[in-house]
């Protein structure tokens, strides 16, 4: 039940930002900051359902707050918190992770009570020193550390909080907190999803599942090994009843499903021997976000990734992660590194092995070392270039993130090349010749999202297309997981199916079949009909087009089968036929 008195709307009738305050367990309250229309978050483009930033208050004899909110809630979050607890009576602020969507109001809270003791990982406390610019009381904790809040005087319940480190989920600073009294596990980013709703809990798993998966793919998948490590650590807690996430509905009614999802997806991504080590420098420029975009691309190509924070990893760990990797991706670093960072960079370079694939990207920090100097240095060490140096000349926008993701996918394909060839050779020849007799039409799928600098576009040749419903009209398109356009084809996204015409398709076929470098304009030199469809560009030379919106996605081993409703369509020549694609074998399109 929603208590409407507890919801503060910032603007009447335009609920772009609002707050929700609910009890979620004994002596435990959540304040959820509801950001209804956030359309982009980190590298996860095209959020359709907004997001939330969840914080919590636990009252024993002493009082702890877990995480704050995004600074865009500065006007309202503190006011609502003060209604729940006198700030002078807050003893502890548990900081699960220092990214600004959770730590944006720490300074505001310390303004009200500078005696609050911050409980966080050592790395988080270091990060906070740069964020809050004032002295604060703190205790650094590790896995196994406990915090007793004592007994709540009104009901005699004793709150004992136990911590575990959960590095890389999603920064190296992350901790989980488990309250033994309520059996609530607080995980911040991990197990979260960007889905804004007044529903406090996961009572409609089917509605939130696509966003839960997308969030995992973008933020957690690149750290699959760390996810498995965290899952192992939380097994020690007896019967978790609720996972109080930092984003989206809290997880309570389908815990087994969500935990199994994380375990299965992460095991899948951690299989195999080779991996790409994607190095980044936490809290330097846009290094973190850019490294994630590369990692997402590598994962899409079904290759393994290990994100490595150069600043937070110790020398031995750094050396072995780099030395054992099949590919290493290196960021530019500041011209004036501190001695600790300098030493870590030295360790990273010394650990490189000849013939590893390497890629270099700009961090867009304040004062990056020239990227060409670093690229030349790597070449001189005998490294093979996995992708051309990725340059960033302005604050990273959607196009730059798309370029980085595509570079990652290219590198992932390089890493998997031998395995994929071996797979094809292992297929039963007769069976695959028989599969090759499955034929389809020829189409170009196009998709476009955002405007101006945030505009992202994609296109691909498709032939695995089929009508799937009469009323309402619907169709399916199979999209390989490593296709660049796949990121633009999530549930709720739009696309256009351009139908190619028999005897008139060659130019378009050649254009869209070729391999594009990361970030390249797929439509250069192609005539388009302006604003004909909502989903993406319509090709002048197509026989027909269908404007589609995606309803569902079904996962197979290497493709997503995308079911979409067709909202609009037009044909240019009633007498013409669709181009048909005949194949010889079923091992390729
Ligand atoms: Fe929700 Fe990594 O912050």
PDB file of C-alpha atoms in Angstrom, residues 43-45 217-218 221-223 269 276-280 286-307 327-332 357-363 371 386-392 400-413 415 456 482 487 518:
ATOM      1  CA  UNK A  43      26.410   3.582 -20.162  1.00  0.00           C
ATOM      2  CA  UNK A  44      22.922   2.093 -20.119  1.00  0.00           C
ATOM      3  CA  UNK A  45      21.314   4.099 -22.850  1.00  0.00           C
ATOM      4  CA  UNK A 217      24.445  -6.847 -18.831  1.00  0.00           C
ATOM      5  CA  UNK A 218      25.556  -3.227 -18.615  1.00  0.00           C
ATOM      6  CA  UNK A 221      28.223  -8.657 -16.524  1.00  0.00           C
ATOM      7  CA  UNK A 222      31.639  -7.078 -17.121  1.00  0.00           C
ATOM      8  CA  UNK A 223      32.439  -8.019 -13.519  1.00  0.00           C
ATOM      9  CA  UNK A 269      30.403 -15.251 -18.696  1.00  0.00           C
ATOM     10  CA  UNK A 276      40.411  -9.274 -21.735  1.00  0.00           C
ATOM     11  CA  UNK A 277      41.676  -7.148 -18.852  1.00  0.00           C
ATOM     12  CA  UNK A 278      40.073  -3.728 -19.177  1.00  0.00           C
ATOM     13  CA  UNK A 279      42.126  -1.337 -17.068  1.00  0.00           C
ATOM     14  CA  UNK A 280      40.659   1.881 -15.740  1.00  0.00           C
ATOM     15  CA  UNK A 286      35.339   9.448 -17.655  1.00  0.00           C
ATOM     16  CA  UNK A 287      37.621   6.440 -17.423  1.00  0.00           C
ATOM     17  CA  UNK A 288      35.161   4.299 -15.465  1.00  0.00           C
ATOM     18  CA  UNK A 289      32.234   4.804 -17.861  1.00  0.00           C
ATOM     19  CA  UNK A 290      34.355   4.417 -20.960  1.00  0.00           C
ATOM     20  CA  UNK A 291      35.928   1.198 -19.702  1.00  0.00           C
ATOM     21  CA  UNK A 292      32.452  -0.193 -19.032  1.00  0.00           C
ATOM     22  CA  UNK A 293      31.361   0.550 -22.585  1.00  0.00           C
ATOM     23  CA  UNK A 294      34.358  -1.403 -23.937  1.00  0.00           C
ATOM     24  CA  UNK A 295      33.639  -4.246 -21.513  1.00  0.00           C
ATOM     25  CA  UNK A 296      29.996  -4.362 -22.578  1.00  0.00           C
ATOM     26  CA  UNK A 297      31.069  -4.728 -26.222  1.00  0.00           C
ATOM     27  CA  UNK A 298      33.516  -7.531 -25.402  1.00  0.00           C
ATOM     28  CA  UNK A 299      30.823  -9.382 -23.441  1.00  0.00           C
ATOM     29  CA  UNK A 300      28.420  -9.019 -26.355  1.00  0.00           C
ATOM     30  CA  UNK A 301      30.890 -10.952 -28.489  1.00  0.00           C
ATOM     31  CA  UNK A 302      30.757 -13.716 -25.850  1.00  0.00           C
ATOM     32  CA  UNK A 303      34.333 -13.100 -24.746  1.00  0.00           C
ATOM     33  CA  UNK A 304      35.346 -12.800 -21.112  1.00  0.00           C
ATOM     34  CA  UNK A 305      36.230  -9.552 -19.382  1.00  0.00           C
ATOM     35  CA  UNK A 306      37.932  -8.546 -16.186  1.00  0.00           C
ATOM     36  CA  UNK A 307      37.702  -4.877 -15.232  1.00  0.00           C
ATOM     37  CA  UNK A 327      44.051  -8.875 -24.291  1.00  0.00           C
ATOM     38  CA  UNK A 328      44.715  -5.747 -22.266  1.00  0.00           C
ATOM     39  CA  UNK A 329      42.948  -2.428 -22.699  1.00  0.00           C
ATOM     40  CA  UNK A 330      44.802   0.558 -21.283  1.00  0.00           C
ATOM     41  CA  UNK A 331      43.510   4.057 -20.481  1.00  0.00           C
ATOM     42  CA  UNK A 332      45.460   7.284 -20.760  1.00  0.00           C
ATOM     43  CA  UNK A 357      46.108  -7.917 -28.022  1.00  0.00           C
ATOM     44  CA  UNK A 358      46.034  -4.365 -26.708  1.00  0.00           C
ATOM     45  CA  UNK A 359      43.836  -1.320 -27.131  1.00  0.00           C
ATOM     46  CA  UNK A 360      44.255   2.193 -25.776  1.00  0.00           C
ATOM     47  CA  UNK A 361      41.540   4.699 -24.950  1.00  0.00           C
ATOM     48  CA  UNK A 362      41.479   8.261 -23.745  1.00  0.00           C
ATOM     49  CA  UNK A 363      40.141   8.790 -20.236  1.00  0.00           C
ATOM     50  CA  UNK A 371      47.360   8.643 -26.376  1.00  0.00           C
ATOM     51  CA  UNK A 386      43.172  -4.965 -30.963  1.00  0.00           C
ATOM     52  CA  UNK A 387      41.549  -1.720 -32.073  1.00  0.00           C
ATOM     53  CA  UNK A 388      42.728   1.725 -33.173  1.00  0.00           C
ATOM     54  CA  UNK A 389      43.346   4.175 -30.315  1.00  0.00           C
ATOM     55  CA  UNK A 390      40.021   5.537 -29.085  1.00  0.00           C
ATOM     56  CA  UNK A 391      40.149   9.302 -28.854  1.00  0.00           C
ATOM     57  CA  UNK A 392      37.776  11.483 -26.841  1.00  0.00           C
ATOM     58  CA  UNK A 400      31.298   8.066 -28.029  1.00  0.00           C
ATOM     59  CA  UNK A 401      29.987   5.353 -25.725  1.00  0.00           C
ATOM     60  CA  UNK A 402      28.594   3.566 -28.799  1.00  0.00           C
ATOM     61  CA  UNK A 403      31.999   3.809 -30.511  1.00  0.00           C
ATOM     62  CA  UNK A 404      33.708   2.351 -27.433  1.00  0.00           C
ATOM     63  CA  UNK A 405      31.192  -0.474 -27.198  1.00  0.00           C
ATOM     64  CA  UNK A 406      31.713  -1.304 -30.872  1.00  0.00           C
ATOM     65  CA  UNK A 407      35.499  -1.316 -30.419  1.00  0.00           C
ATOM     66  CA  UNK A 408      34.979  -3.735 -27.525  1.00  0.00           C
ATOM     67  CA  UNK A 409      32.823  -5.992 -29.697  1.00  0.00           C
ATOM     68  CA  UNK A 410      35.551  -6.021 -32.381  1.00  0.00           C
ATOM     69  CA  UNK A 411      38.143  -7.012 -29.795  1.00  0.00           C
ATOM     70  CA  UNK A 412      35.817  -9.714 -28.425  1.00  0.00           C
ATOM     71  CA  UNK A 413      35.419 -11.146 -31.920  1.00  0.00           C
ATOM     72  CA  UNK A 415      39.552 -13.097 -29.059  1.00  0.00           C
ATOM     73  CA  UNK A 456      22.778   6.836 -31.774  1.00  0.00           C
ATOM     74  CA  UNK A 482      27.430  -9.230 -30.882  1.00  0.00           C
ATOM     75  CA  UNK A 487      22.030  -2.239 -27.834  1.00  0.00           C
ATOM     76  CA  UNK A 518      33.653   1.541 -34.470  1.00  0.00           C
TER      77      UNK A 518
END
